[in-house]
């Protein structure tokens, strides 16, 4: 769907929404269906080929609407009000278009927290089943969780909230956690009387898109009764392409898995998905951890209107653009690549000091032509070039590189020789 | 704004969104402004009179856009992608219109959790400042939090997540917590070596819209170094009307306060607001607790296009409708009112057994004409009639009452005499 079609479909949708709300009284306020009715009405897989908007909207009436409790019907007197107004809807349209991300805590972070809490509860029950005299607070004080030194800051925060210890596992030269590193820490901690209970692996770290070795880490966690949560917030979307599926090997050992379709699967923010091996581990205690809008609707729209092929093409194109940028960097011997380019992220820097690279980034930021953020890799200041926008084309990559090299040229000219 | 104007404005917004995304490259990807720039561009208060949509959209360009980092510009290479597509935006429009609430955990629940965690952290620091030899896990195991036996289930869950004890304070005949009840429990617990640290008061409970006595509870909490959080999820919106402001007396003693504009202030789900007396209590530890969409945009739209007067009129009308329903119930001696009607909620029942009222609700639900949910008040099965939809008018109240009395008549006819 391009902008021209969006103009047309958007206006149809505005009318659909206005019709829906004007005639909402004509609909039964409460559905006459059993939970699970949807199963027979929808296919088990997303369509491979894109479908038409007309088919989709017919299915909105056929499939979705019969299952809806119409919270905005004037015959709805249950719970408390759920506010709704036309201006707020207009604002949400604009908000969706701007699609900027308010920072501090992402929804993948919440998945991490929930998995840690589930693991904590399970560990306490497991220890108390064997040593019934131990108090809950004693067990809690001995629990220890692990994650990569490259993991997202939200993992540490989950431990802070859950009031358990969290240890950072050092990574190898590819910024990945290897089995032997975790094993050593777990054995030391057990010898000291602590109880290892949780490991958060990362597939596609934030700084450099590194992949922890879960094929080996998984069996270790299973053997040690440690919950293995996998944070694949960014990289998870790539697993819809068979050629990237091997990066997911070892998933069979995981207790929980999270990725954010709002990062790389064309679903506007926010939309984060979580799988749990045993539902009861999560549901029995605090249910699904989020108040939620009807977010699955936008997944359904995107799956149907792009089709699997369209989504795969999007991922592949963005990986190709990253490879294109990587080639440009490699061809310029003033620069170096700092981590293997596996998906859509290129970590690079000028050969030279951290200060030099900090100055380069300052000039890039000041110019306001392109926007990048840095990371630290093994103490080195590195620039992260992530392929982000759906509309990024080769010409943007080429122009960005010309811009970066121009600024680098000016910077290097000014350096004392 | 009515449906007709929404059709017009919605289509203008579709074009604005398409224009924005088609020409996004022309905008500097990164803003050239300092944080705080907005302060001088916007008034300190919401407008009293509604403003025009044209003025608002002019301000979008004048006020909002200069401060935006354009995450969907093809010149944006920072962080990771934030997905965006036209189908997802269309789905979000529909999602906003349906506006159904996915259950299990609301955003007010997250505010409660965050306040409890902040209080926990503060309590541990306070105790350790005096008794430096006490371990964190020892202090944690002695902490005790309190809330009303009428409080939302999320309050208990917050304690479960935070791994601290939570005690339910019994309520008076109006379903409210009184000072003496909390005081007694706190004194008993202190005598037993526990550390009271947190009280979650409710203004407008879920079952019956009861108000805890915070003018007295507040000084007690302050004296005992207990964090007082106020959950006003529903009732909070009413405080924009001066005549309801006395219900907020005692707020000056609170450490944190939450209400959900998405409940009763015409802002589509989700939108929850939290105030904290000392920002550093929250921010220093885990920042603001939520990944977030650009939700303030819809508040801004609604404040401007309704004006304070329009929002006050909405609240007052809904309270009047609740009073109208209350009068209908009172005029029928087969029924009784079960709690004081303060805002937009009426708790009522047939005089008779819980089973009789359960049967009445079953018939109401089966008829699918109107939708209500029940509650328990002092062991009695009670029907909650909440004024919810923005479009509910007197005729809906009258019709709902005719419907309820018709079903009640049929039910009572069938009872053995």
Tab-separated table of N, CA and C in Angstrom, chain B residues 14 48 76-77 97 100 110 113 134 199 247 279 286 292 316 320 373 401 405:
chain	number	residue	atom	x	y	z
B	14	UNK	N	-6.132	12.120	7.187
B	14	UNK	CA	-5.542	11.094	6.313
B	14	UNK	C	-4.610	11.766	5.309
B	48	UNK	N	-10.455	26.872	28.298
B	48	UNK	CA	-11.790	26.750	28.892
B	48	UNK	C	-12.822	26.528	27.789
B	76	UNK	N	16.985	8.415	8.969
B	76	UNK	CA	17.071	7.994	10.371
B	76	UNK	C	17.745	6.630	10.432
B	77	UNK	N	18.927	6.569	11.057
B	77	UNK	CA	19.688	5.321	11.128
B	77	UNK	C	20.058	4.993	12.580
B	97	UNK	N	-11.473	3.153	17.201
B	97	UNK	CA	-12.934	3.284	17.159
B	97	UNK	C	-13.598	2.193	17.986
B	100	UNK	N	-12.093	-1.350	22.508
B	100	UNK	CA	-12.391	-2.344	23.538
B	100	UNK	C	-11.144	-2.512	24.411
B	110	UNK	N	-0.016	-0.459	36.685
B	110	UNK	CA	1.414	-0.231	36.561
B	110	UNK	C	1.855	0.946	37.427
B	113	UNK	N	2.147	-0.425	40.885
B	113	UNK	CA	3.383	-1.207	41.027
B	113	UNK	C	4.591	-0.296	41.167
B	134	UNK	N	21.898	-4.260	59.010
B	134	UNK	CA	20.803	-5.094	58.476
B	134	UNK	C	20.926	-5.288	56.976
B	199	UNK	N	0.889	2.437	51.805
B	199	UNK	CA	-0.571	2.304	51.840
B	199	UNK	C	-1.134	2.786	50.512
B	247	UNK	N	-13.800	15.902	47.141
B	247	UNK	CA	-13.508	14.466	47.267
B	247	UNK	C	-12.005	14.210	47.235
B	279	UNK	N	10.009	13.662	42.454
B	279	UNK	CA	10.370	12.988	41.209
B	279	UNK	C	11.519	12.003	41.407
B	286	UNK	N	14.287	3.557	38.362
B	286	UNK	CA	13.967	2.830	37.126
B	286	UNK	C	13.237	3.713	36.132
B	292	UNK	N	6.289	4.057	25.695
B	292	UNK	CA	5.071	4.816	25.466
B	292	UNK	C	4.949	5.281	24.030
B	316	UNK	N	-20.527	16.039	34.169
B	316	UNK	CA	-21.774	16.397	34.859
B	316	UNK	C	-22.977	15.672	34.266
B	320	UNK	N	-25.398	13.078	36.195
B	320	UNK	CA	-26.856	13.304	36.195
B	320	UNK	C	-27.592	12.053	35.713
B	373	UNK	N	-22.003	-5.604	34.743
B	373	UNK	CA	-21.283	-6.622	35.511
B	373	UNK	C	-21.625	-6.472	36.994
B	401	UNK	N	-33.801	0.665	32.095
B	401	UNK	CA	-34.584	0.383	33.301
B	401	UNK	C	-35.856	-0.413	32.978
B	405	UNK	N	-36.563	-4.034	34.543
B	405	UNK	CA	-37.779	-4.307	35.335
B	405	UNK	C	-38.643	-5.370	34.645
